[in-house]
XYZ file of C-alpha atoms in Angstrom:
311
model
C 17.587 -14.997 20.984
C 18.529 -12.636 18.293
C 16.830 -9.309 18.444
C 15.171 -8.280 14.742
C 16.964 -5.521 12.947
C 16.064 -2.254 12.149
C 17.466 0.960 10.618
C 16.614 4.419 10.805
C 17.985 7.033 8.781
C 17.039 11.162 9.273
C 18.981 14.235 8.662
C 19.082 14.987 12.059
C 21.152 13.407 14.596
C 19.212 13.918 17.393
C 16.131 12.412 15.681
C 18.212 9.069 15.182
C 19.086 9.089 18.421
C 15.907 9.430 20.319
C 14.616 6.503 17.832
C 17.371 4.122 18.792
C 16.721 5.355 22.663
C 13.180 3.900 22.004
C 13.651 0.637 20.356
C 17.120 -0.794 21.537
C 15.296 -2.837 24.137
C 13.262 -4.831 21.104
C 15.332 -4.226 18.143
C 18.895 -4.308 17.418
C 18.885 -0.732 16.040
C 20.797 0.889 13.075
C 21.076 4.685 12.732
C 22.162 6.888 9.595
C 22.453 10.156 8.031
C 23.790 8.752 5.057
C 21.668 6.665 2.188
C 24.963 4.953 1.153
C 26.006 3.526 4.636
C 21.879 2.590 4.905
C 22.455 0.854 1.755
C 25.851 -0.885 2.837
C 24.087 -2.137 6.123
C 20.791 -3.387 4.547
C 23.193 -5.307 1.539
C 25.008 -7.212 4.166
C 22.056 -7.841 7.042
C 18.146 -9.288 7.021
C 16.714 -6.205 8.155
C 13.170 -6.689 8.669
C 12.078 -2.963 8.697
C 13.867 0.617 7.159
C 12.215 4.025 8.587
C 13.490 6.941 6.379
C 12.800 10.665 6.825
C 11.956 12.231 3.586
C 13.769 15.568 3.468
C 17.117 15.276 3.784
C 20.518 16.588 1.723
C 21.529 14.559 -0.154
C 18.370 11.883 -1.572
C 14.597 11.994 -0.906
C 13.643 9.498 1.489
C 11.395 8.125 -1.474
C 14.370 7.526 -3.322
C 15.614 5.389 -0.497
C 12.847 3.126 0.160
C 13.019 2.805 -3.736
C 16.132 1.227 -3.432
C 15.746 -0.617 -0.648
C 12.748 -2.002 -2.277
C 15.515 -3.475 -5.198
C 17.949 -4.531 -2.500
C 15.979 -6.609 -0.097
C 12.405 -7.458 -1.117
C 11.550 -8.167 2.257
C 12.618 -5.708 4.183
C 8.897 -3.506 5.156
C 10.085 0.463 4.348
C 8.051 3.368 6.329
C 8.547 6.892 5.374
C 8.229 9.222 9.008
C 8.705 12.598 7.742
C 7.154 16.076 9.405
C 6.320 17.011 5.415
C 2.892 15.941 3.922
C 4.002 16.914 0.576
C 1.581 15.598 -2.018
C 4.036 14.464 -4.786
C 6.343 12.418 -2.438
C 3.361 10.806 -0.879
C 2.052 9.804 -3.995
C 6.616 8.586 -4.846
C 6.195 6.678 -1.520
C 3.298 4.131 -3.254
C 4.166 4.178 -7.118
C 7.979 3.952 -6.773
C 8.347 2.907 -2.367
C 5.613 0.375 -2.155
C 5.778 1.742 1.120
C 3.971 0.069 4.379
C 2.973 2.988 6.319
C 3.593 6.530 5.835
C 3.812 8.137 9.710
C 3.671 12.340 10.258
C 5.608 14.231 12.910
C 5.534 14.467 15.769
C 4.947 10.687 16.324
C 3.216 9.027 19.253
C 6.068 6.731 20.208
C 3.088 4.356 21.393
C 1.872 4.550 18.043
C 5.399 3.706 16.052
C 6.202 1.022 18.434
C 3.014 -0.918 17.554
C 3.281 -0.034 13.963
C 6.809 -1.156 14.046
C 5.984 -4.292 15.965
C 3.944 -5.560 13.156
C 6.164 -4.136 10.567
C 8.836 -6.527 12.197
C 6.121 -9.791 12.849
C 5.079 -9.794 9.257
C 9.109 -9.659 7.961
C 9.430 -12.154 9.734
C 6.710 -14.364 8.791
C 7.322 -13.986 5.095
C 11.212 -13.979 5.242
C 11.722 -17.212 3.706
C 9.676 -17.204 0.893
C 9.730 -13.698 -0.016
C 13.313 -13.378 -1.491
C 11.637 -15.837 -4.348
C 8.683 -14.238 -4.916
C 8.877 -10.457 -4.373
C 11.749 -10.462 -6.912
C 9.652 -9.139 -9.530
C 10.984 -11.952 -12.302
C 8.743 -12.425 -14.910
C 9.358 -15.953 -15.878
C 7.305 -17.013 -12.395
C 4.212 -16.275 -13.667
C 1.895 -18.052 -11.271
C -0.913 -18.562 -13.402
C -0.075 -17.397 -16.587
C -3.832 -16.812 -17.617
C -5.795 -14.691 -19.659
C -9.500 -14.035 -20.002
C -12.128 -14.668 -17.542
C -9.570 -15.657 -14.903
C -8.150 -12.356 -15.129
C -10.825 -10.206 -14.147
C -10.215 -5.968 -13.427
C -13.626 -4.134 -11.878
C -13.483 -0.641 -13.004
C -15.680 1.580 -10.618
C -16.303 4.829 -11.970
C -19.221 7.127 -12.790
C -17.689 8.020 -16.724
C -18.590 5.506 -18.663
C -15.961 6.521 -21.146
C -12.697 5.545 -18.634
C -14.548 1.880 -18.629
C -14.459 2.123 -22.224
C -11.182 3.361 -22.866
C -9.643 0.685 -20.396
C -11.260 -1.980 -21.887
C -10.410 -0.551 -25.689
C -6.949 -0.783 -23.856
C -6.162 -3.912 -22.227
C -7.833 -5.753 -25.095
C -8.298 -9.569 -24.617
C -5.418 -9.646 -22.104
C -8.150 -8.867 -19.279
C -12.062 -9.259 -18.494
C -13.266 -5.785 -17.675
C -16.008 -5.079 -15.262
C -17.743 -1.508 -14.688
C -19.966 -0.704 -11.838
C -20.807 3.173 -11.944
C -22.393 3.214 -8.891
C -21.897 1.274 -5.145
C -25.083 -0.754 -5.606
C -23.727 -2.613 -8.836
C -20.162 -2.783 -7.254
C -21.910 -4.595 -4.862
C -23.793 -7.190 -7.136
C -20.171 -7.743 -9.009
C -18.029 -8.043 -6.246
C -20.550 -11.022 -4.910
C -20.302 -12.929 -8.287
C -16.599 -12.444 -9.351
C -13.553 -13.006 -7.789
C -11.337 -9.467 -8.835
C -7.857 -9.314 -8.923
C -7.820 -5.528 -9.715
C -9.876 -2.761 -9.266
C -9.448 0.893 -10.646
C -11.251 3.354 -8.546
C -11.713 7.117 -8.647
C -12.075 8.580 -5.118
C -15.185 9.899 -5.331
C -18.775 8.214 -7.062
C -21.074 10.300 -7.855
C -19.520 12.855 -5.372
C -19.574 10.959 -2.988
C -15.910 10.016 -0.699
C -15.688 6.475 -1.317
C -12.107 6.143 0.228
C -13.381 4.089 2.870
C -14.794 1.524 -0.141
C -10.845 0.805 -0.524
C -9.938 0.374 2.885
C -12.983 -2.208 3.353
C -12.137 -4.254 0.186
C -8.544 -4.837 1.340
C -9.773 -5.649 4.690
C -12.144 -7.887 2.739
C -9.565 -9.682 0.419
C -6.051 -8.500 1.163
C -4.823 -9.862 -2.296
C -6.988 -7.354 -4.284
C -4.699 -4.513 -5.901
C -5.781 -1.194 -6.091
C -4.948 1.513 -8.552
C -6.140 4.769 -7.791
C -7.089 6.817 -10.752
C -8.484 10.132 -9.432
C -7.351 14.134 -9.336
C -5.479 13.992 -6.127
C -5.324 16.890 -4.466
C -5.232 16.099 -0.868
C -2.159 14.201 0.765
C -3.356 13.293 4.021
C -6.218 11.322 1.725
C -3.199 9.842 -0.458
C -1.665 9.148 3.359
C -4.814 7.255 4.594
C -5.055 5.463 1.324
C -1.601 3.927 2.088
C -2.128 3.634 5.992
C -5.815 2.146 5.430
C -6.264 0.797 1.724
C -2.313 -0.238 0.654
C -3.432 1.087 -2.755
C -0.941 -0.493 -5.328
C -0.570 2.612 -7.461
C -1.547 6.160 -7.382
C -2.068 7.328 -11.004
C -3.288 11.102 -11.756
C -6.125 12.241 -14.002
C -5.977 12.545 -17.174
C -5.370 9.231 -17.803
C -1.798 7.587 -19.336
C -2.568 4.611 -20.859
C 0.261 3.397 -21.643
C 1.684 4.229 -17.687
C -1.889 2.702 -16.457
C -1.217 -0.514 -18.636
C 2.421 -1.096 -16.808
C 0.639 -0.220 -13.540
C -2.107 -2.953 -14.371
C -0.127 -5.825 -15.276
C 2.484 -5.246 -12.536
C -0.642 -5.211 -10.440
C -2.208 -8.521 -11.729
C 1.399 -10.018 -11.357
C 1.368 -9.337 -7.977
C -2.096 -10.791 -6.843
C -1.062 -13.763 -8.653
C 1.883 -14.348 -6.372
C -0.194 -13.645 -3.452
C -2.545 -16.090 -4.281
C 0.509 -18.766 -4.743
C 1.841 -17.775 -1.315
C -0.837 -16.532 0.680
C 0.972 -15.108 3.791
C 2.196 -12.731 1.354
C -0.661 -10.841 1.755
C 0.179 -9.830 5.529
C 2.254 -7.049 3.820
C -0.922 -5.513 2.710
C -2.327 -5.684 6.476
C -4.475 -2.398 6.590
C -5.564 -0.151 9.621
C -9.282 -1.094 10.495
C -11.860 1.326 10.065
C -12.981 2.425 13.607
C -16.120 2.932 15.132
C -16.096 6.595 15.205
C -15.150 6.425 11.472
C -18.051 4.646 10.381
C -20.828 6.501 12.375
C -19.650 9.485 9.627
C -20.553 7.284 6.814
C -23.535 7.892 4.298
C -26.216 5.537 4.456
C -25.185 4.169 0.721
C -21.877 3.409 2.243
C -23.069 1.645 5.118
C -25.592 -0.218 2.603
C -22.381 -1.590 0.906
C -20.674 -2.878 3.497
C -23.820 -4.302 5.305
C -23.642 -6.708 2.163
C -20.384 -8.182 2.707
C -19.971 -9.933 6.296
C -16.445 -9.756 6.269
C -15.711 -6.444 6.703
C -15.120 -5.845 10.200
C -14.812 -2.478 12.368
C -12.877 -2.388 15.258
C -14.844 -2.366 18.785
């Protein structure tokens, strides 16, 4: 039986080396120091999964993924890089569409089980996704406007709602909850295929909101609109929400309105080919996680059974 292929590529050699040490018993392992041989190898093999550093001479790991992204739609791209720097975190989702985003030092334990699924869900999706991940607009799955197309806006400022809406025009049905209580009552009546979230209601860390809704309904695309500050929250938001987009405060419109039918377009294929969605598998919230959350949190999730914690 042919082993799945993967490919590493790092600036240092001894890096590479150690990785292919670890996985040449389950993978049939490529190693790099050069984006130009990656690209070479990936062009002329199904490689299910592409770990890139992000610092290195001669191209941002970012920049990699990016391209591998254009050159095989399937292939599941993690960025493993000692550097939490806030602007290429924020690359990896927006331009990436990265699956996990992994700090050094790594818990081999860890990346084997993270690549082990990164490899079961290439796999899975392999033969449909070189049709549907191509990005080509003229498979439009639905092709709908209106009611059918419906974006929840959660935010506490009224005016973002406003200016959204103002924005999208008839192309979309706008919802606003501006607290977790109405999200709540919306989320139970409509079917969304977008939401645009700050990170915080009311003050209050609602990051966790995200990772329960994917958990929840794995074809739901997230745009983050918020004043990120924090990388290791733009890390978990990846690792535990697969947020679609990152976008920065103040608001483009014009950026946000790319972002949001990009986004729609890609719920729609997920909902044509639902395996799909295994790309957007999520880390589960844990136990010890949710004993921190506020009581309002806890309140929102008691009202939707599906959202599970891990035991």
């Amino acid at each position: 039986m042919q082993k799945p292929k993967i490919a590493f590529i790092d600036d240092e050699p001894r890096i590479l080396r150690s990785l292919k040490m670890h996985f040449r018993q389950s993978h049939d392992v490529f190693i790099t120091t050069d984006a130009s041989e990656l690209m070479k190898y990936v062009s002329e093999h199904d490689v299910q999964v592409v770990i890139s550093d992000q610092r290195m001479p001669d191209k941002q790991g970012t920049e990699v993924l990016r391209d591998i992204k254009a050159a095989s739609p399937n292939t599941l791209r993690i960025l493993l890089t000692g550097y939490a720097d806030l602007n290429a975190v924020i690359d990896s989702v927006n331009e990436g569409e990265i699956y996990r985003y992994i700090t050094k030092p790594w818990q081999n334990d860890e990346l084997k089980q993270i690549v082990n699924k990164a490899t079961e869900i290439a796999q899975q999706t392999q033969e449909i996704t070189q049709n549907t991940m191509q990005g080509n607009d003229t498979q439009k799955v639905s092709g709908g406007t209106g009611s059918n197309r419906n974006i929840l806006v959660l935010d506490d400022d009224e005016s973002v709602y406003q200016q959204i809406k103002s924005h999208v025009k008839s192309a979309y049905t706008v919802s606003w909850a501006s607290n977790l209580e109405q999200a709540a009552r919306l989320l139970q009546k409509k079917r969304f295929g977008v939401t645009i979230t700050d990170s915080t209601l009311n003050k209050e860390n609602i990051t966790p909101i995200v990772y329960a809704l994917k958990n929840i309904q794995p074809d739901l695309m997230v745009l983050m609109l918020t004043e990120f500050k924090d990388a290791h929250m733009v890390i978990d938001l990846i690792n535990k929400g697969q947020v679609y987009r990152c976008l920065p405060r103040p608001t483009n419109f014009s950026i946000m309105s790319i972002s949001l039918d990009r986004a729609f377009d890609h719920h729609e294929r997920l909902l044509e080919q639902p395996i799909l969605a295994a790309r957007h598998h999520v880390e589960e919230v844990t136990e010890s996680e949710a004993l921190n959350f506020s009581e309002r949190l806890k309140g929102f999730f008691a009202k939707f059974r599906g959202w599970r914690i891990i035991r």
